[in-house]
Amino acid sequence: MIKGISAAPGVVIGIALTITEEELVIPKFISTFDLEEARLGQAIQSAKLELNSLRAKTLETLGDDKAQIFDAHMMILEDPELLKQTLTKIKKESVNAEYALNAVANQFIAVFEGLEDAYLKERASDVRDVTSRLLCTLLKKKKISLENLSEPVILITRDLTPSQTASMDRKNVLGFLTDIGGKTSHTAIMARTLEIPAIVGLGNFSATVKDGDRIAFDGETGEVKINPTSEQIEFFTSRHNAFLEKKKEQDLMIGLESKTLDGFHIELAGNIGTPRDLDALHRNDAEAVGLYRTEFLFMDRNSMPSEDEQYHAYSEVIKGLKGKNCIIRTLDIGGDKKLSYLDIGEEANPFLGYRAIRICLREPELFKTQLRALLRASIHGPLSIMFPMISSLEEILAVKTIWNEVKAELNEKLVPFALDIQLGIMIEIPSAAIISDILADHVDFFSIGTNDLTQYTCAVDRMNEKIEYLYNPYNPGLLRLIHMTIKNARAKNKMVGICGSMAHQKDLVPLFVGMGVSELSMSAMHILSTRKIIRKLVKSDCEKLVIEFLKLGTADEVKKLLN
Ligand code: PEP
Ligand code: MG
């Protein structure tokens, strides 16, 4: 049995489809101009049809922001210079279309790759993608597309980007397994949001699997078996049945209160990345949105979403919640989330670099546009706004100055907005957790981002599977920081939630309840199981558990205590 890092639960048995970008062999032969011009024209027409259908499908399932990837590809396909130079080469050298196209496209790619500007550099991969689509048609090779699979498969690959994960054919992708990535990489987070069973960080796994191999895996334990024996299939099948049974039991929690036996309510909220994720939240009876990661609206496109586009996305979520509260987080770009059109430069340590609020404070127009869109959307229902990666009081004060400027500008233009918007910060950097008693005076709420708080407290990159053993939620130092933050918020009567992946970890929930947390926010799929746990707890017992925890010095001891 091979073991990786659990990304999203679910037990799956199915056939492997390995995804490696195959090197295309480009033939060179003498041909006539008319024939090759016609072949190239047909390939372009067929690529246009493919792109149109991919765009329509993506628009329907994932919305306009994701669909725009294909607009960029269409523009390259219609680029007059690429076509002109390819035809000239065919004519001058009497060569075949694929040879000429490949040679011309490689020159374009080399030029883009040599540019300083990160946005233009990124265009190289778009040209490569479009060229490979055309070459596949000319060479009659099938291009593997994750959006359109013909049968149910388990995808095996070295890595997936968050956007590839978002655009997967959800009907036919039974699950996916990747060589790299950690539990809180955004690919893993996306798998949980989309409820696709997945394991990441499997080392060199993709090299050991062939297409058509039978694979069985358990997304919860991280265990995988290639070509399982009949006994092993029986084992995974019984796990699968147990998983379904557990889901059925969890459904009994729909409509019940998230209250401990002694009557303390813990709000169970959901994390979303796009308005479409609301369906899953409603299905799982979420009480609010505790984290709307707005950066997904900014990703996989060629330009910033306009104020109106942002206003529509935020309004859609607020309206969809029908009176339940919505915490929308301002742009958290940087780290493992990049924008092709915003040059943040090459960084040795992107997670310690130019990211989130640091970018927004340096790019006030970008920040103000988002704040205006949020303020305008606030008339549709209860809204809280949260700022990511806060490391100091100075940053909160700078944010508030901009916030007040934006409100004054809207007032002047008589644009309506709600007056009771709550402002909060993510506590995900130790320097903020340590002065949380002071920060609590300046904001309405805290939400603890344990994904980043773990990496910054324990100095362990959340993306690096080699040091995953140090990315340990039982680390007593990390848990003490969380405890301290909750205590400081409570002392000032401020709401304090947890929205990182630790929020749904079964054995930690009693500890968080004992510490006094008011809200836990998680992927939709974990809400009902967490409600089930909360309904069995007695708060005073949980408080005693915290006293016991404070005596411990090792992660193993903490783990044992919580078990
Ligand atoms: C976190 O850091 O815990 C968090 C919720 O934010 P993100 O995972 O988007 O960095
Ligand atoms: Mg974070």
Coordinates of C-alpha atoms and ligand atoms in Angstrom, one line a residue:
M1 CA 0.0 0.0 0.0
I2 CA 1.4 3.4 -0.9
K3 CA 0.6 6.4 1.3
G4 CA 0.2 10.0 0.4
I5 CA -1.4 13.1 2.0
S6 CA -5.2 13.1 2.3
A7 CA -6.6 16.0 0.3
A8 CA -10.4 15.2 0.1
P9 CA -12.2 12.2 1.5
G10 CA -14.0 9.5 -0.5
V11 CA -13.1 5.9 -1.4
V12 CA -12.7 5.2 -5.1
I13 CA -11.9 2.1 -7.2
G14 CA -11.4 2.8 -10.9
I15 CA -9.2 2.9 -14.0
A16 CA -6.1 5.1 -14.1
L17 CA -5.7 7.9 -16.7
T18 CA -2.2 9.3 -16.5
I19 CA -1.7 12.8 -17.7
T20 CA 1.7 13.6 -19.1
E21 CA 2.2 16.2 -21.8
E22 CA 3.5 13.9 -24.5
E23 CA 6.3 15.3 -26.7
L24 CA 4.8 15.6 -30.2
V25 CA 7.1 14.5 -33.0
I26 CA 6.7 17.0 -35.9
P27 CA 7.4 15.6 -39.4
K28 CA 8.9 17.7 -42.2
F29 CA 7.9 17.0 -45.8
I30 CA 7.6 18.8 -49.1
S31 CA 4.1 19.8 -50.0
T32 CA 2.1 22.3 -52.1
F33 CA 1.0 25.6 -50.7
D34 CA -2.7 25.2 -51.5
L35 CA -2.9 21.8 -49.8
E36 CA -1.1 23.0 -46.6
E37 CA -3.0 26.3 -46.5
A38 CA -6.3 24.3 -46.6
R39 CA -5.1 21.8 -43.9
L40 CA -4.1 24.7 -41.6
G41 CA -7.4 26.4 -42.2
Q42 CA -9.3 23.3 -41.3
A43 CA -7.2 22.8 -38.1
I44 CA -7.9 26.4 -37.1
Q45 CA -11.7 25.9 -37.7
S46 CA -11.8 22.7 -35.7
A47 CA -9.7 24.3 -32.8
K48 CA -12.3 27.2 -32.8
L49 CA -15.1 24.7 -32.4
E50 CA -13.3 23.0 -29.5
L51 CA -12.6 26.2 -27.8
N52 CA -16.2 27.5 -28.2
S53 CA -17.6 24.3 -26.7
L54 CA -15.0 24.3 -23.8
R55 CA -15.9 27.9 -23.2
A56 CA -19.6 27.3 -23.1
K57 CA -19.3 24.3 -20.8
T58 CA -17.0 26.1 -18.4
L59 CA -19.3 29.1 -18.4
E60 CA -22.2 26.9 -17.4
T61 CA -20.4 24.9 -14.8
L62 CA -17.8 27.3 -13.4
G63 CA -18.8 30.8 -14.5
D64 CA -17.5 33.6 -16.6
D65 CA -14.2 34.1 -14.7
K66 CA -13.0 30.6 -15.5
A67 CA -14.5 30.7 -19.0
Q68 CA -12.3 33.6 -19.9
I69 CA -9.2 31.3 -20.2
F70 CA -10.6 30.3 -23.5
D71 CA -11.1 33.8 -24.8
A72 CA -7.3 34.3 -24.5
H73 CA -6.7 31.1 -26.5
M74 CA -9.2 32.2 -29.1
M75 CA -7.3 35.5 -29.6
I76 CA -4.0 33.6 -30.2
L77 CA -5.8 31.3 -32.7
E78 CA -6.9 34.4 -34.6
D79 CA -3.6 36.2 -34.3
P80 CA -2.9 37.5 -37.9
E81 CA 0.9 37.6 -37.4
L82 CA 1.1 33.9 -36.4
L83 CA -1.0 32.9 -39.4
K84 CA 0.9 35.2 -41.8
Q85 CA 4.4 34.0 -40.8
T86 CA 3.3 30.4 -40.9
L87 CA 1.8 30.7 -44.4
T88 CA 5.0 32.6 -45.6
K89 CA 7.2 29.8 -44.3
I90 CA 5.0 27.1 -46.0
K91 CA 5.2 29.0 -49.3
K92 CA 8.9 29.9 -49.2
E93 CA 10.2 26.5 -48.1
S94 CA 7.4 24.3 -49.7
V95 CA 7.0 22.6 -46.3
N96 CA 4.0 21.0 -44.5
A97 CA 1.8 23.1 -42.2
E98 CA 2.7 21.4 -38.9
Y99 CA 6.4 21.9 -39.5
A100 CA 5.9 25.6 -40.4
L101 CA 3.5 26.3 -37.6
N102 CA 5.7 24.6 -35.0
A103 CA 8.8 26.6 -36.1
V104 CA 7.0 30.0 -36.2
A105 CA 5.2 29.3 -32.8
N106 CA 8.5 28.4 -31.2
Q107 CA 9.9 31.7 -32.2
F108 CA 6.9 33.5 -30.7
I109 CA 7.3 31.4 -27.5
A110 CA 11.0 32.2 -27.2
V111 CA 10.3 35.9 -27.6
F112 CA 7.6 35.9 -24.9
E113 CA 9.7 33.8 -22.6
G114 CA 12.6 36.2 -22.9
L115 CA 10.5 39.2 -21.7
E116 CA 10.8 40.7 -18.2
D117 CA 7.1 41.4 -17.7
A118 CA 5.5 38.4 -15.9
Y119 CA 2.2 38.9 -17.7
L120 CA 3.8 38.7 -21.2
K121 CA 6.0 35.8 -20.1
E122 CA 2.9 33.9 -19.2
R123 CA 1.6 34.3 -22.8
A124 CA 4.3 31.8 -23.8
S125 CA 2.3 29.0 -22.2
D126 CA -0.9 30.2 -23.9
V127 CA 0.8 30.1 -27.3
R128 CA 2.2 26.7 -26.5
D129 CA -1.3 25.4 -25.5
V130 CA -3.0 26.7 -28.7
T131 CA -0.2 25.5 -30.9
S132 CA -0.3 22.1 -29.4
R133 CA -4.1 22.0 -29.9
L134 CA -3.5 22.8 -33.7
L135 CA -0.6 20.4 -34.0
C136 CA -2.7 17.6 -32.4
T137 CA -5.4 18.2 -35.0
L138 CA -2.9 18.3 -37.9
L139 CA -1.2 15.1 -36.7
K140 CA -4.6 13.5 -35.9
K141 CA -3.5 13.0 -32.2
K142 CA -6.1 13.3 -29.5
K143 CA -5.4 16.0 -27.0
I144 CA -6.3 15.0 -23.4
S145 CA -8.7 17.4 -21.9
L146 CA -9.7 17.3 -18.3
E147 CA -12.9 19.2 -19.1
N148 CA -14.2 16.5 -21.5
L149 CA -13.5 12.9 -20.5
S150 CA -15.3 10.1 -22.3
E151 CA -15.4 7.7 -19.3
P152 CA -15.0 7.6 -15.6
V153 CA -11.3 7.6 -14.6
I154 CA -8.9 8.3 -11.7
L155 CA -6.5 11.0 -12.9
I156 CA -2.9 10.4 -12.1
T157 CA -0.4 13.3 -12.6
R158 CA 2.6 15.0 -11.3
D159 CA 0.8 18.2 -10.4
L160 CA -2.4 20.1 -11.0
T161 CA -3.0 23.8 -10.8
P162 CA -6.0 25.1 -8.8
S163 CA -7.6 26.1 -12.1
Q164 CA -7.1 22.7 -13.8
T165 CA -8.8 21.2 -10.7
A166 CA -11.6 23.7 -11.0
S167 CA -12.2 22.9 -14.7
M168 CA -12.3 19.1 -14.3
D169 CA -15.1 17.1 -15.7
R170 CA -16.8 16.3 -12.4
K171 CA -19.0 13.5 -13.8
N172 CA -16.0 11.5 -15.1
V173 CA -13.2 12.3 -12.7
L174 CA -13.8 9.8 -9.9
G175 CA -10.8 11.2 -8.0
F176 CA -7.2 12.3 -8.6
L177 CA -3.8 11.5 -7.3
T178 CA -0.8 13.8 -7.6
D179 CA 2.9 13.5 -6.8
I180 CA 3.4 16.8 -5.2
G181 CA 1.4 19.2 -3.0
G182 CA 0.4 19.4 0.7
K183 CA -3.0 19.2 2.6
T184 CA -3.5 22.9 2.4
S185 CA -2.2 23.6 -1.1
H186 CA -4.9 25.3 -3.0
T187 CA -5.3 22.3 -5.3
A188 CA -6.2 20.2 -2.2
I189 CA -8.6 22.9 -0.9
M190 CA -10.3 23.0 -4.3
A191 CA -10.7 19.2 -4.3
R192 CA -12.6 19.5 -1.0
T193 CA -14.7 22.3 -2.3
L194 CA -15.7 20.3 -5.4
E195 CA -16.1 17.1 -3.3
I196 CA -13.6 15.2 -5.5
P197 CA -11.8 12.5 -3.5
A198 CA -8.1 13.2 -3.8
I199 CA -4.6 12.4 -2.4
V200 CA -1.6 14.6 -3.0
G201 CA 2.1 14.4 -2.2
L202 CA 2.5 10.8 -3.4
G203 CA 6.2 11.3 -4.3
N204 CA 7.1 9.6 -7.6
F205 CA 3.8 7.8 -7.9
S206 CA 2.8 9.0 -11.4
A207 CA 5.9 7.3 -12.9
T208 CA 4.8 3.9 -11.5
V209 CA 1.3 3.8 -13.0
K210 CA 0.2 3.0 -16.5
D211 CA -3.0 4.0 -18.3
G212 CA -5.6 1.4 -17.6
D213 CA -4.1 0.2 -14.3
R214 CA -6.8 -0.5 -11.8
I215 CA -6.4 1.9 -8.8
A216 CA -8.1 1.8 -5.4
F217 CA -7.7 4.7 -2.9
D218 CA -9.1 6.1 0.2
G219 CA -8.9 9.9 0.2
E220 CA -9.3 10.1 4.0
T221 CA -6.4 7.9 5.0
G222 CA -4.3 8.7 2.0
E223 CA -3.8 5.0 1.1
V224 CA -3.5 3.9 -2.6
K225 CA -3.2 0.5 -4.2
I226 CA -2.2 -0.2 -7.8
N227 CA -3.9 -3.2 -9.3
P228 CA -5.4 -4.4 -6.0
T229 CA -6.1 -8.1 -5.4
S230 CA -9.6 -9.3 -5.0
E231 CA -9.2 -9.2 -1.2
Q232 CA -7.9 -5.7 -1.4
I233 CA -10.9 -4.7 -3.6
E234 CA -13.2 -6.1 -1.0
F235 CA -11.4 -4.1 1.7
F236 CA -11.8 -0.8 -0.3
T237 CA -15.4 -1.6 -1.2
S238 CA -16.2 -2.1 2.5
R239 CA -14.5 1.2 3.2
H240 CA -16.6 2.8 0.4
N241 CA -19.8 1.4 1.8
A242 CA -18.8 2.7 5.3
F243 CA -18.1 6.1 3.8
L244 CA -21.6 6.2 2.2
E245 CA -23.2 5.0 5.4
K246 CA -21.4 7.8 7.3
K247 CA -22.7 10.3 4.8
K248 CA -26.2 9.1 5.2
E249 CA -25.9 9.4 9.0
Q250 CA -24.5 12.9 8.6
D251 CA -27.5 13.9 6.5
L252 CA -29.6 13.3 9.7
M253 CA -27.9 16.4 11.0
I254 CA -29.5 18.7 8.4
G255 CA -31.8 21.2 10.2
L256 CA -30.4 20.5 13.7
E257 CA -28.7 23.1 15.8
S258 CA -24.9 23.2 16.2
K259 CA -25.1 23.3 20.0
T260 CA -23.2 21.5 22.7
L261 CA -25.2 19.4 25.2
D262 CA -25.1 22.3 27.7
G263 CA -26.5 24.7 25.1
F264 CA -23.5 26.6 23.6
H265 CA -23.9 27.4 20.0
I266 CA -20.9 27.2 17.6
E267 CA -21.6 28.7 14.2
L268 CA -20.8 26.2 11.4
A269 CA -20.0 28.2 8.3
G270 CA -18.6 27.2 4.9
N271 CA -15.6 28.3 2.9
I272 CA -16.2 29.1 -0.8
G273 CA -14.1 30.2 -3.8
T274 CA -16.8 31.1 -6.3
P275 CA -20.6 31.9 -6.1
R276 CA -21.2 28.4 -7.5
D277 CA -19.9 26.8 -4.3
L278 CA -23.0 28.0 -2.5
D279 CA -25.0 25.0 -3.7
A280 CA -22.8 22.6 -1.8
L281 CA -23.1 24.9 1.3
H282 CA -26.9 24.8 1.1
R283 CA -26.9 21.1 0.6
N284 CA -24.8 20.7 3.8
D285 CA -26.9 23.2 5.8
A286 CA -24.1 25.8 6.4
E287 CA -25.1 28.6 8.8
A288 CA -23.1 31.3 7.0
V289 CA -20.1 31.8 4.8
G290 CA -17.1 32.1 7.0
L291 CA -14.6 32.6 4.2
Y292 CA -15.2 33.7 0.6
R293 CA -11.7 33.5 -1.0
T294 CA -12.2 36.3 -3.7
E295 CA -8.9 35.7 -5.4
F296 CA -10.4 32.9 -7.6
L297 CA -12.4 35.6 -9.3
F298 CA -9.1 37.2 -10.3
M299 CA -7.3 34.1 -11.5
D300 CA -7.1 32.4 -14.9
R301 CA -7.9 35.5 -16.9
N302 CA -6.0 38.2 -18.7
S303 CA -7.1 41.3 -16.8
M304 CA -8.5 42.5 -13.5
P305 CA -12.2 41.9 -13.0
S306 CA -13.9 45.3 -13.2
E307 CA -15.7 46.8 -10.2
D308 CA -19.1 45.9 -11.8
E309 CA -18.0 42.3 -12.3
Q310 CA -16.9 42.0 -8.7
Y311 CA -20.0 43.7 -7.5
H312 CA -22.1 41.1 -9.3
A313 CA -20.1 38.1 -7.9
Y314 CA -20.3 39.5 -4.3
S315 CA -24.0 40.4 -4.7
E316 CA -24.8 36.9 -6.0
V317 CA -23.3 35.3 -2.9
I318 CA -24.8 37.7 -0.4
K319 CA -28.3 37.4 -2.1
G320 CA -27.9 33.6 -2.3
L321 CA -27.4 33.4 1.5
K322 CA -30.8 34.9 2.1
G323 CA -30.0 36.7 5.3
K324 CA -27.2 34.5 6.6
N325 CA -23.9 36.3 7.2
C326 CA -21.2 36.4 4.6
I327 CA -17.5 37.0 5.4
I328 CA -15.8 38.1 2.2
R329 CA -12.0 38.2 2.3
T330 CA -10.2 40.8 0.2
L331 CA -7.7 39.6 -2.4
D332 CA -5.1 37.1 -1.1
I333 CA -2.9 36.7 -4.1
G334 CA 0.7 35.7 -4.0
G335 CA 2.2 32.5 -2.4
D336 CA 0.8 29.6 -4.6
K337 CA -1.8 31.9 -6.3
K338 CA -0.4 34.1 -9.1
L339 CA -2.1 36.5 -11.5
S340 CA -0.7 36.5 -15.0
Y341 CA -1.5 40.2 -15.4
L342 CA 0.0 41.4 -12.1
D343 CA 3.8 41.4 -12.0
I344 CA 4.9 40.6 -8.5
G345 CA 8.4 39.5 -9.7
E346 CA 10.4 36.4 -9.0
E347 CA 10.7 35.7 -5.3
A348 CA 12.9 33.3 -3.4
N349 CA 10.1 32.7 -0.8
P350 CA 6.7 33.6 -2.2
F351 CA 4.8 32.7 1.0
L352 CA 7.0 35.2 2.9
G353 CA 6.9 37.7 0.1
Y354 CA 4.6 40.1 -1.7
R355 CA 1.2 38.7 -0.9
A356 CA -2.4 39.6 0.1
I357 CA -2.8 42.8 2.0
R358 CA 0.8 43.8 1.2
I359 CA -0.1 44.0 -2.4
C360 CA -3.4 45.7 -1.7
L361 CA -1.7 48.5 0.3
R362 CA 0.9 49.1 -2.4
E363 CA -1.8 49.0 -5.2
P364 CA -4.5 51.3 -3.6
E365 CA -6.5 51.5 -6.9
L366 CA -6.8 47.7 -7.1
F367 CA -7.8 47.6 -3.4
K368 CA -10.2 50.5 -3.6
T369 CA -12.0 48.9 -6.6
Q370 CA -12.6 45.8 -4.5
L371 CA -13.8 47.8 -1.5
R372 CA -16.2 49.8 -3.6
A373 CA -17.6 46.6 -5.1
L374 CA -18.0 45.2 -1.6
L375 CA -19.7 48.3 -0.2
R376 CA -22.1 48.5 -3.1
A377 CA -23.0 44.8 -2.7
S378 CA -23.6 45.3 1.0
I379 CA -27.1 46.5 0.4
H380 CA -28.2 42.9 -0.5
G381 CA -27.7 41.4 3.0
P382 CA -25.4 41.0 6.0
L383 CA -21.7 41.4 5.1
S384 CA -18.5 41.2 6.9
I385 CA -15.2 42.0 5.3
M386 CA -11.9 40.3 6.3
F387 CA -8.3 41.3 5.5
P388 CA -5.7 38.6 5.0
M389 CA -2.1 38.3 6.1
I390 CA -2.2 41.1 8.7
S391 CA 1.1 41.2 10.6
S392 CA 0.8 44.5 12.5
L393 CA -1.5 47.2 13.9
E394 CA 0.0 49.6 11.3
E395 CA -1.5 47.5 8.5
I396 CA -4.9 47.6 10.1
L397 CA -4.7 51.4 10.5
A398 CA -3.6 51.8 6.8
V399 CA -6.5 49.5 5.7
K400 CA -8.9 51.6 7.7
T401 CA -7.7 54.9 6.2
I402 CA -8.3 53.5 2.7
W403 CA -11.7 52.1 3.9
N404 CA -12.8 55.5 5.2
E405 CA -11.7 57.2 2.0
V406 CA -13.7 54.8 -0.2
K407 CA -16.8 55.3 2.0
A408 CA -16.4 59.0 1.8
E409 CA -16.1 58.9 -2.0
L410 CA -19.3 56.7 -2.3
N411 CA -21.1 59.0 0.1
E412 CA -20.2 62.0 -2.1
K413 CA -21.6 60.2 -5.1
L414 CA -24.7 59.2 -3.2
V415 CA -24.0 55.5 -3.7
P416 CA -25.9 53.5 -1.1
F417 CA -24.1 51.0 1.2
A418 CA -24.9 49.3 4.5
L419 CA -23.8 51.0 7.7
D420 CA -23.3 47.9 9.8
I421 CA -20.5 46.1 7.8
Q422 CA -18.3 44.3 10.2
L423 CA -14.5 44.5 9.6
G424 CA -12.3 41.7 10.7
I425 CA -8.8 40.3 10.1
M426 CA -7.3 36.9 9.5
I427 CA -5.0 35.9 12.3
E428 CA -2.5 33.8 10.3
I429 CA 0.8 35.4 11.1
P430 CA 2.3 34.9 14.6
S431 CA 3.1 38.6 15.1
A432 CA -0.6 39.3 14.9
A433 CA -1.6 36.5 17.2
I434 CA 0.9 37.7 19.8
I435 CA -0.6 41.2 19.9
S436 CA -4.2 40.0 19.4
D437 CA -5.2 41.6 22.7
I438 CA -4.4 45.0 21.2
L439 CA -5.6 44.2 17.6
A440 CA -9.0 43.2 19.1
D441 CA -9.6 46.9 20.0
H442 CA -9.4 47.8 16.3
V443 CA -11.6 45.2 14.6
D444 CA -15.0 43.6 14.9
F445 CA -13.8 40.0 14.6
F446 CA -10.9 37.6 14.1
S447 CA -10.8 34.5 11.9
I448 CA -7.8 32.3 12.5
G449 CA -6.2 31.0 9.3
T450 CA -4.5 27.9 10.6
N451 CA -3.2 26.9 7.1
D452 CA -0.8 29.8 7.2
L453 CA -0.5 30.2 10.9
T454 CA 0.9 26.6 11.0
Q455 CA 3.4 27.3 8.2
Y456 CA 4.6 30.6 9.8
T457 CA 4.6 29.4 13.4
C458 CA 6.5 26.1 12.7
A459 CA 8.5 27.5 9.8
V460 CA 7.3 24.8 7.4
D461 CA 6.2 25.5 3.8
R462 CA 2.6 24.3 3.4
M463 CA 3.3 23.2 -0.1
N464 CA 6.3 21.0 0.6
E465 CA 5.4 17.3 1.1
K466 CA 9.0 16.4 2.3
I467 CA 8.5 18.3 5.5
E468 CA 4.8 17.5 5.9
Y469 CA 5.6 15.7 9.2
L470 CA 6.5 19.1 10.7
Y471 CA 3.2 20.7 9.5
N472 CA 1.6 19.3 12.6
P473 CA -1.7 20.5 13.9
Y474 CA -1.0 19.1 17.3
N475 CA 2.1 21.2 17.7
P476 CA 1.6 22.7 21.2
G477 CA 3.2 26.0 20.3
L478 CA 0.8 26.5 17.5
L479 CA -2.3 25.5 19.6
R480 CA -1.2 27.8 22.4
L481 CA -1.1 30.7 19.8
I482 CA -4.6 29.8 18.8
H483 CA -5.7 29.6 22.4
M484 CA -4.2 33.0 23.1
T485 CA -5.9 34.6 20.1
I486 CA -9.3 33.2 21.1
K487 CA -8.9 34.3 24.7
N488 CA -7.9 37.8 23.7
A489 CA -10.8 38.1 21.4
R490 CA -13.3 36.8 23.9
A491 CA -11.9 39.2 26.6
K492 CA -12.9 42.1 24.3
N493 CA -16.2 40.4 23.4
K494 CA -15.2 40.0 19.8
M495 CA -16.3 37.1 17.5
V496 CA -13.5 34.7 16.8
G497 CA -13.6 31.9 14.3
I498 CA -11.3 29.4 12.6
C499 CA -11.3 29.2 8.8
G500 CA -8.2 27.1 8.1
S501 CA -8.3 23.4 7.5
M502 CA -7.9 22.6 11.2
A503 CA -11.4 23.8 11.8
H504 CA -12.9 20.5 10.7
Q505 CA -10.4 18.2 12.3
K506 CA -12.5 15.9 14.4
D507 CA -10.2 15.5 17.4
L508 CA -9.4 19.2 17.6
V509 CA -13.0 20.4 17.6
P510 CA -13.5 19.8 21.4
L511 CA -10.3 21.7 22.1
F512 CA -11.4 24.7 20.0
V513 CA -14.9 24.6 21.8
G514 CA -13.1 24.5 25.1
M515 CA -10.9 27.5 24.1
G516 CA -14.1 29.5 23.4
V517 CA -14.3 29.7 19.6
S518 CA -17.5 31.2 18.3
E519 CA -17.4 30.0 14.7
L520 CA -15.8 27.2 12.7
S521 CA -15.7 27.6 8.9
M522 CA -14.8 24.7 6.5
S523 CA -15.4 23.1 3.2
A524 CA -19.1 22.2 2.8
M525 CA -18.4 18.4 3.0
H526 CA -17.3 18.7 6.6
I527 CA -20.1 20.7 8.1
L528 CA -22.5 18.0 9.0
S529 CA -19.9 15.7 10.6
T530 CA -18.6 18.6 12.7
R531 CA -22.2 19.3 13.8
K532 CA -22.5 15.7 14.9
I533 CA -19.4 16.1 17.1
I534 CA -20.5 19.4 18.6
R535 CA -23.9 18.0 19.6
K536 CA -22.1 15.4 21.7
L537 CA -19.9 17.8 23.6
V538 CA -20.2 19.4 27.0
K539 CA -18.5 22.8 27.0
S540 CA -17.3 22.5 30.6
D541 CA -15.6 19.2 29.8
C542 CA -14.0 20.8 26.8
E543 CA -12.6 23.6 29.1
K544 CA -11.1 20.9 31.3
L545 CA -9.5 19.4 28.2
V546 CA -7.8 22.8 27.5
I547 CA -6.4 22.8 31.0
E548 CA -4.9 19.4 30.5
F549 CA -3.6 20.4 27.0
L550 CA -1.7 23.4 28.6
K551 CA 0.4 21.0 30.6
L552 CA 1.8 19.2 27.5
G553 CA 5.0 19.8 25.6
T554 CA 5.0 17.4 22.6
A555 CA 2.7 17.0 19.6
D556 CA 2.4 13.3 20.4
E557 CA 1.2 13.9 23.9
V558 CA -1.4 16.4 22.6
K559 CA -2.6 13.9 20.0
K560 CA -2.9 11.2 22.6
L561 CA -4.9 13.5 24.9
L562 CA -7.3 14.4 22.1
N563 CA -7.8 10.8 21.0
Ligands
PEP1 C1 -5.5 30.0 6.1 O1 -4.4 30.4 5.9 O2 -5.8 29.2 7.0 C2 -6.6 30.4 5.2 C3 -7.8 30.0 5.5 O3 -6.3 31.1 4.1 P1 -5.7 30.4 2.7 O4 -5.7 28.9 2.9 O5 -6.5 30.9 1.6 O6 -4.3 31.0 2.8
MG2 MG -4.0 32.1 4.6

